[in-house]
Amino acid sequence: GAVVSQHPSRVICKSGTSVKIECRSLDFQATTMFWYRQFPKKSLMLMATSNEGSKATYEQGVEKDKFLINHASLTLSTLTVTSAHPEDSSFYICSAPGTGGAETEAFFGQGTRLTVV
Amino acid sequence: DAKTTQPTSMDCAEGRAANLPCNHSTISGNEYVYWYRQIHSQGPQYIIHGLKNNETNEMASLIITEDRKSSTLILPHATLRDTAVYYCIVRGGNNAGNMLTFGGGTRLMVKP
């Protein structure tokens, strides 16, 4: 089946630095990808929708300048956490919808555990 | 997308069937019922989905009531590795099948 690969799986960075997370669709093209954030023992919260060839759409309350999204190609979306702070520590997950719309499943990356120290 | 309601947690004995309920009373006619699960510190894993008819695959069975207002995910012989959070999601309609909106899910604990 289709696979979404997310990298890195875990990263530790210092406060004030930026971290880039990559999300790739390995055997299919994704004009849209989704970025979620998950706090411990909580559900996934949609942060933004990444659109190939256009600007990302952010959910209410998500800072565009802090969470930069670039959908560089039909198989790659990146999320950059800029000027990271300890409160940005979280589990970040990307997803790409199947090509069949609501009739086919969406695929998720393995997630990235970000720890800001 | 329509909202779903699931019990917060459930226990199941290893080797027994796990039946996870989900209410989606406001589901629209063109919305699918999807089930995903998330094992700790991993991305969600697709399990099964259906529109009207019951569905079965190698992982589970999905039973959807005739009025489509509720469904049940059945893991026929639960193992310890099935311990996870299970999410019931309604998807489709005006959302054009794109994003998945996650509720609280059910934390299933399979016990020896």
Tab-separated table of C-alpha atoms in Angstrom:
chain	number	residue	atom	x	y	z
A	1	GLY	CA	0.000	0.000	0.000
A	2	ALA	CA	0.901	3.652	-0.193
A	3	VAL	CA	3.483	4.868	2.277
A	4	VAL	CA	4.173	8.222	3.837
A	5	SER	CA	7.645	8.640	5.254
A	6	GLN	CA	8.405	11.241	7.885
A	7	HIS	CA	11.882	12.282	8.952
A	8	PRO	CA	13.362	12.580	11.499
A	9	SER	CA	11.535	10.314	13.917
A	10	ARG	CA	12.877	12.230	16.865
A	11	VAL	CA	14.910	15.382	17.310
A	12	ILE	CA	16.266	17.372	20.220
A	13	CYS	CA	17.121	20.995	19.633
A	14	LYS	CA	18.131	24.011	21.648
A	15	SER	CA	15.782	26.893	22.316
A	16	GLY	CA	15.958	29.515	19.623
A	17	THR	CA	16.998	27.196	16.841
A	18	SER	CA	14.860	25.970	13.945
A	19	VAL	CA	13.950	22.407	13.104
A	20	LYS	CA	12.758	21.047	9.777
A	21	ILE	CA	10.550	17.984	9.512
A	22	GLU	CA	10.083	16.266	6.162
A	23	CYS	CA	7.067	14.333	4.956
A	24	ARG	CA	7.302	12.329	1.756
A	25	SER	CA	4.760	10.305	-0.150
A	26	LEU	CA	6.824	7.407	-1.432
A	27	ASP	CA	4.773	5.850	-4.188
A	28	PHE	CA	2.026	8.320	-4.945
A	29	GLN	CA	1.623	12.008	-5.550
A	30	ALA	CA	0.032	14.212	-2.927
A	31	THR	CA	-1.111	17.677	-3.894
A	32	THR	CA	-2.305	18.089	-0.329
A	33	MET	CA	-0.740	17.033	2.928
A	34	PHE	CA	-1.818	17.644	6.486
A	35	TRP	CA	0.231	18.443	9.560
A	36	TYR	CA	-0.979	17.466	13.003
A	37	ARG	CA	0.324	18.081	16.474
A	38	GLN	CA	-0.246	15.799	19.425
A	39	PHE	CA	0.373	16.476	23.087
A	40	PRO	CA	0.837	13.606	25.560
A	41	LYS	CA	-2.322	11.577	26.077
A	42	LYS	CA	-4.262	13.902	23.810
A	43	SER	CA	-5.731	13.458	20.375
A	44	LEU	CA	-4.267	14.710	17.106
A	45	MET	CA	-4.942	18.366	16.344
A	46	LEU	CA	-4.831	19.597	12.785
A	47	MET	CA	-2.335	22.437	12.456
A	48	ALA	CA	-2.341	23.189	8.756
A	49	THR	CA	-3.036	21.972	5.267
A	50	SER	CA	-0.084	21.974	2.926
A	51	ASN	CA	-0.882	22.650	-0.721
A	52	GLU	CA	1.517	21.975	-3.559
A	53	GLY	CA	2.123	25.136	-5.524
A	54	SER	CA	0.300	27.464	-3.162
A	55	LYS	CA	0.321	28.734	0.387
A	56	ALA	CA	-0.528	26.514	3.278
A	57	THR	CA	-3.818	26.932	5.100
A	58	TYR	CA	-3.441	27.226	8.857
A	59	GLU	CA	-5.974	26.348	11.517
A	60	GLN	CA	-7.116	29.011	13.907
A	61	GLY	CA	-4.560	29.704	16.600
A	62	VAL	CA	-1.589	28.255	14.717
A	63	GLU	CA	1.153	30.815	14.113
A	64	LYS	CA	2.127	30.930	10.454
A	65	ASP	CA	5.494	32.518	11.145
A	66	LYS	CA	6.416	29.916	13.729
A	67	PHE	CA	5.343	26.855	11.771
A	68	LEU	CA	6.532	27.346	8.219
A	69	ILE	CA	5.157	24.909	5.686
A	70	ASN	CA	6.539	24.370	2.220
A	71	HIS	CA	5.044	21.916	-0.234
A	72	ALA	CA	8.007	21.793	-2.594
A	73	SER	CA	6.829	19.024	-4.881
A	74	LEU	CA	4.048	16.507	-5.339
A	75	THR	CA	5.839	14.131	-2.984
A	76	LEU	CA	7.373	16.398	-0.354
A	77	SER	CA	6.045	18.727	2.316
A	78	THR	CA	8.173	20.236	5.063
A	79	LEU	CA	7.289	21.759	8.401
A	80	THR	CA	9.855	24.075	9.939
A	81	VAL	CA	9.477	25.021	13.575
A	82	THR	CA	11.242	28.357	13.803
A	83	SER	CA	12.825	29.813	16.906
A	84	ALA	CA	11.760	26.777	18.867
A	85	HIS	CA	10.826	27.043	22.533
A	86	PRO	CA	10.233	24.292	25.090
A	87	GLU	CA	6.462	24.698	24.677
A	88	ASP	CA	6.864	23.619	21.043
A	89	SER	CA	7.941	20.197	22.261
A	90	SER	CA	5.370	17.791	20.912
A	91	PHE	CA	4.688	14.913	18.554
A	92	TYR	CA	4.212	16.124	14.980
A	93	ILE	CA	2.528	13.904	12.395
A	94	CYS	CA	1.952	14.370	8.690
A	95	SER	CA	-0.696	12.766	6.534
A	96	ALA	CA	-1.518	12.495	2.863
A	97	PRO	CA	-4.971	11.595	1.558
A	98	GLY	CA	-5.398	8.704	-0.801
A	99	THR	CA	-6.060	9.487	-4.425
A	100	GLY	CA	-9.615	8.203	-4.281
A	101	GLY	CA	-11.067	10.955	-2.094
A	102	ALA	CA	-13.259	9.911	0.810
A	103	GLU	CA	-13.417	6.370	-0.565
A	104	THR	CA	-9.775	5.644	0.129
A	105	GLU	CA	-7.813	5.862	3.319
A	106	ALA	CA	-5.413	8.621	4.248
A	107	PHE	CA	-1.849	7.659	5.058
A	108	PHE	CA	0.168	8.841	8.008
A	109	GLY	CA	3.843	9.296	8.639
A	110	GLN	CA	5.557	7.716	11.599
A	111	GLY	CA	5.572	10.983	13.509
A	112	THR	CA	8.380	13.201	14.798
A	113	ARG	CA	9.027	13.618	18.496
A	114	LEU	CA	10.407	17.134	18.978
A	115	THR	CA	12.042	18.049	22.259
A	116	VAL	CA	13.223	21.616	22.736
A	117	VAL	CA	15.703	22.100	25.567
B	1	ASP	CA	-17.526	16.284	9.066
B	2	ALA	CA	-19.918	14.742	11.523
B	3	LYS	CA	-18.735	14.275	15.072
B	4	THR	CA	-18.263	10.921	16.702
B	5	THR	CA	-18.622	9.746	20.288
B	6	GLN	CA	-16.586	6.883	21.696
B	7	PRO	CA	-16.023	5.506	25.184
B	8	THR	CA	-12.832	6.832	26.699
B	9	SER	CA	-11.407	3.437	27.536
B	10	MET	CA	-12.096	-0.277	27.365
B	11	ASP	CA	-10.437	-3.463	28.530
B	12	CYS	CA	-10.367	-6.765	26.722
B	13	ALA	CA	-8.940	-10.157	27.586
B	14	GLU	CA	-6.297	-11.510	25.263
B	15	GLY	CA	-7.774	-13.912	22.718
B	16	ARG	CA	-11.289	-12.572	23.110
B	17	ALA	CA	-13.124	-10.341	20.693
B	18	ALA	CA	-12.852	-6.607	21.270
B	19	ASN	CA	-15.978	-4.669	20.307
B	20	LEU	CA	-15.436	-0.938	20.094
B	21	PRO	CA	-18.584	1.187	19.668
B	22	CYS	CA	-18.907	4.545	17.997
B	23	ASN	CA	-21.862	6.900	17.716
B	24	HIS	CA	-22.136	9.203	14.711
B	25	SER	CA	-25.768	10.253	14.798
B	26	THR	CA	-25.276	13.295	12.532
B	27	ILE	CA	-23.547	11.405	9.730
B	28	SER	CA	-24.501	12.455	6.200
B	29	GLY	CA	-25.430	10.107	3.418
B	30	ASN	CA	-22.127	10.466	1.587
B	31	GLU	CA	-19.843	10.241	4.602
B	32	TYR	CA	-17.732	7.197	5.301
B	33	VAL	CA	-16.940	5.718	8.696
B	34	TYR	CA	-13.202	5.223	9.150
B	35	TRP	CA	-11.302	3.515	11.925
B	36	TYR	CA	-7.667	4.169	12.738
B	37	ARG	CA	-5.564	3.163	15.679
B	38	GLN	CA	-2.496	4.690	17.229
B	39	ILE	CA	0.043	2.738	19.161
B	40	HIS	CA	2.112	4.801	21.534
B	41	SER	CA	4.511	7.216	19.810
B	42	GLN	CA	3.587	6.104	16.319
B	43	GLY	CA	1.510	7.606	13.536
B	44	PRO	CA	-2.099	6.465	13.161
B	45	GLN	CA	-2.606	3.175	11.350
B	46	TYR	CA	-5.559	2.609	9.050
B	47	ILE	CA	-7.798	-0.290	10.039
B	48	ILE	CA	-10.973	-0.309	7.985
B	49	HIS	CA	-13.710	1.886	6.565
B	50	GLY	CA	-17.236	1.561	5.232
B	51	LEU	CA	-20.187	3.499	3.901
B	52	LYS	CA	-23.307	1.396	4.451
B	53	ASN	CA	-22.416	-2.259	4.322
B	54	ASN	CA	-20.516	-4.205	6.898
B	55	GLU	CA	-16.891	-4.676	5.998
B	56	THR	CA	-14.217	-7.185	6.920
B	57	ASN	CA	-10.515	-7.329	6.255
B	58	GLU	CA	-7.531	-9.125	7.727
B	59	MET	CA	-7.437	-6.795	10.708
B	60	ALA	CA	-11.026	-6.283	11.752
B	61	SER	CA	-14.718	-6.190	10.970
B	62	LEU	CA	-16.853	-3.080	10.805
B	63	ILE	CA	-20.539	-3.311	11.591
B	64	ILE	CA	-22.610	-0.269	10.619
B	65	THR	CA	-26.198	-0.014	11.786
B	66	GLU	CA	-28.911	0.275	9.188
B	67	ASP	CA	-29.604	3.916	10.054
B	68	ARG	CA	-25.806	4.529	9.960
B	69	LYS	CA	-25.939	6.408	13.251
B	70	SER	CA	-23.535	4.061	14.960
B	71	SER	CA	-20.946	1.436	14.210
B	72	THR	CA	-18.834	-1.171	15.948
B	73	LEU	CA	-15.269	-2.165	15.221
B	74	ILE	CA	-14.592	-5.785	16.019
B	75	LEU	CA	-11.147	-7.226	16.594
B	76	PRO	CA	-12.004	-10.931	16.548
B	77	HIS	CA	-9.098	-12.246	18.610
B	78	ALA	CA	-7.402	-9.427	20.445
B	79	THR	CA	-3.696	-9.705	21.194
B	80	LEU	CA	-1.492	-7.654	23.484
B	81	ARG	CA	-0.225	-5.816	20.408
B	82	ASP	CA	-3.738	-4.508	19.791
B	83	THR	CA	-3.401	-2.273	22.850
B	84	ALA	CA	-3.767	1.201	21.349
B	85	VAL	CA	-6.041	4.210	21.016
B	86	TYR	CA	-8.757	3.559	18.449
B	87	TYR	CA	-10.257	6.463	16.559
B	88	CYS	CA	-13.616	6.403	14.812
B	89	ILE	CA	-13.809	9.162	12.194
B	90	VAL	CA	-16.518	10.229	9.801
B	91	ARG	CA	-15.117	11.512	6.546
B	92	GLY	CA	-16.370	12.755	3.254
B	93	GLY	CA	-19.264	14.905	2.186
B	94	ASN	CA	-18.373	18.571	1.789
B	95	ASN	CA	-14.873	17.855	2.988
B	96	ALA	CA	-14.282	16.150	-0.340
B	97	GLY	CA	-12.516	13.309	1.391
B	98	ASN	CA	-9.531	15.238	2.579
B	99	MET	CA	-8.542	15.859	6.163
B	100	LEU	CA	-9.330	13.570	9.039
B	101	THR	CA	-10.644	15.173	12.204
B	102	PHE	CA	-9.754	13.172	15.285
B	103	GLY	CA	-11.887	12.955	18.404
B	104	GLY	CA	-10.782	11.545	21.723
B	105	GLY	CA	-10.777	7.902	20.661
B	106	THR	CA	-11.028	4.789	22.817
B	107	ARG	CA	-8.011	3.573	24.701
B	108	LEU	CA	-8.151	-0.211	24.411
B	109	MET	CA	-6.138	-2.199	26.903
B	110	VAL	CA	-5.729	-5.865	26.059
B	111	LYS	CA	-4.852	-7.820	29.163
B	112	PRO	CA	-3.274	-11.262	29.476
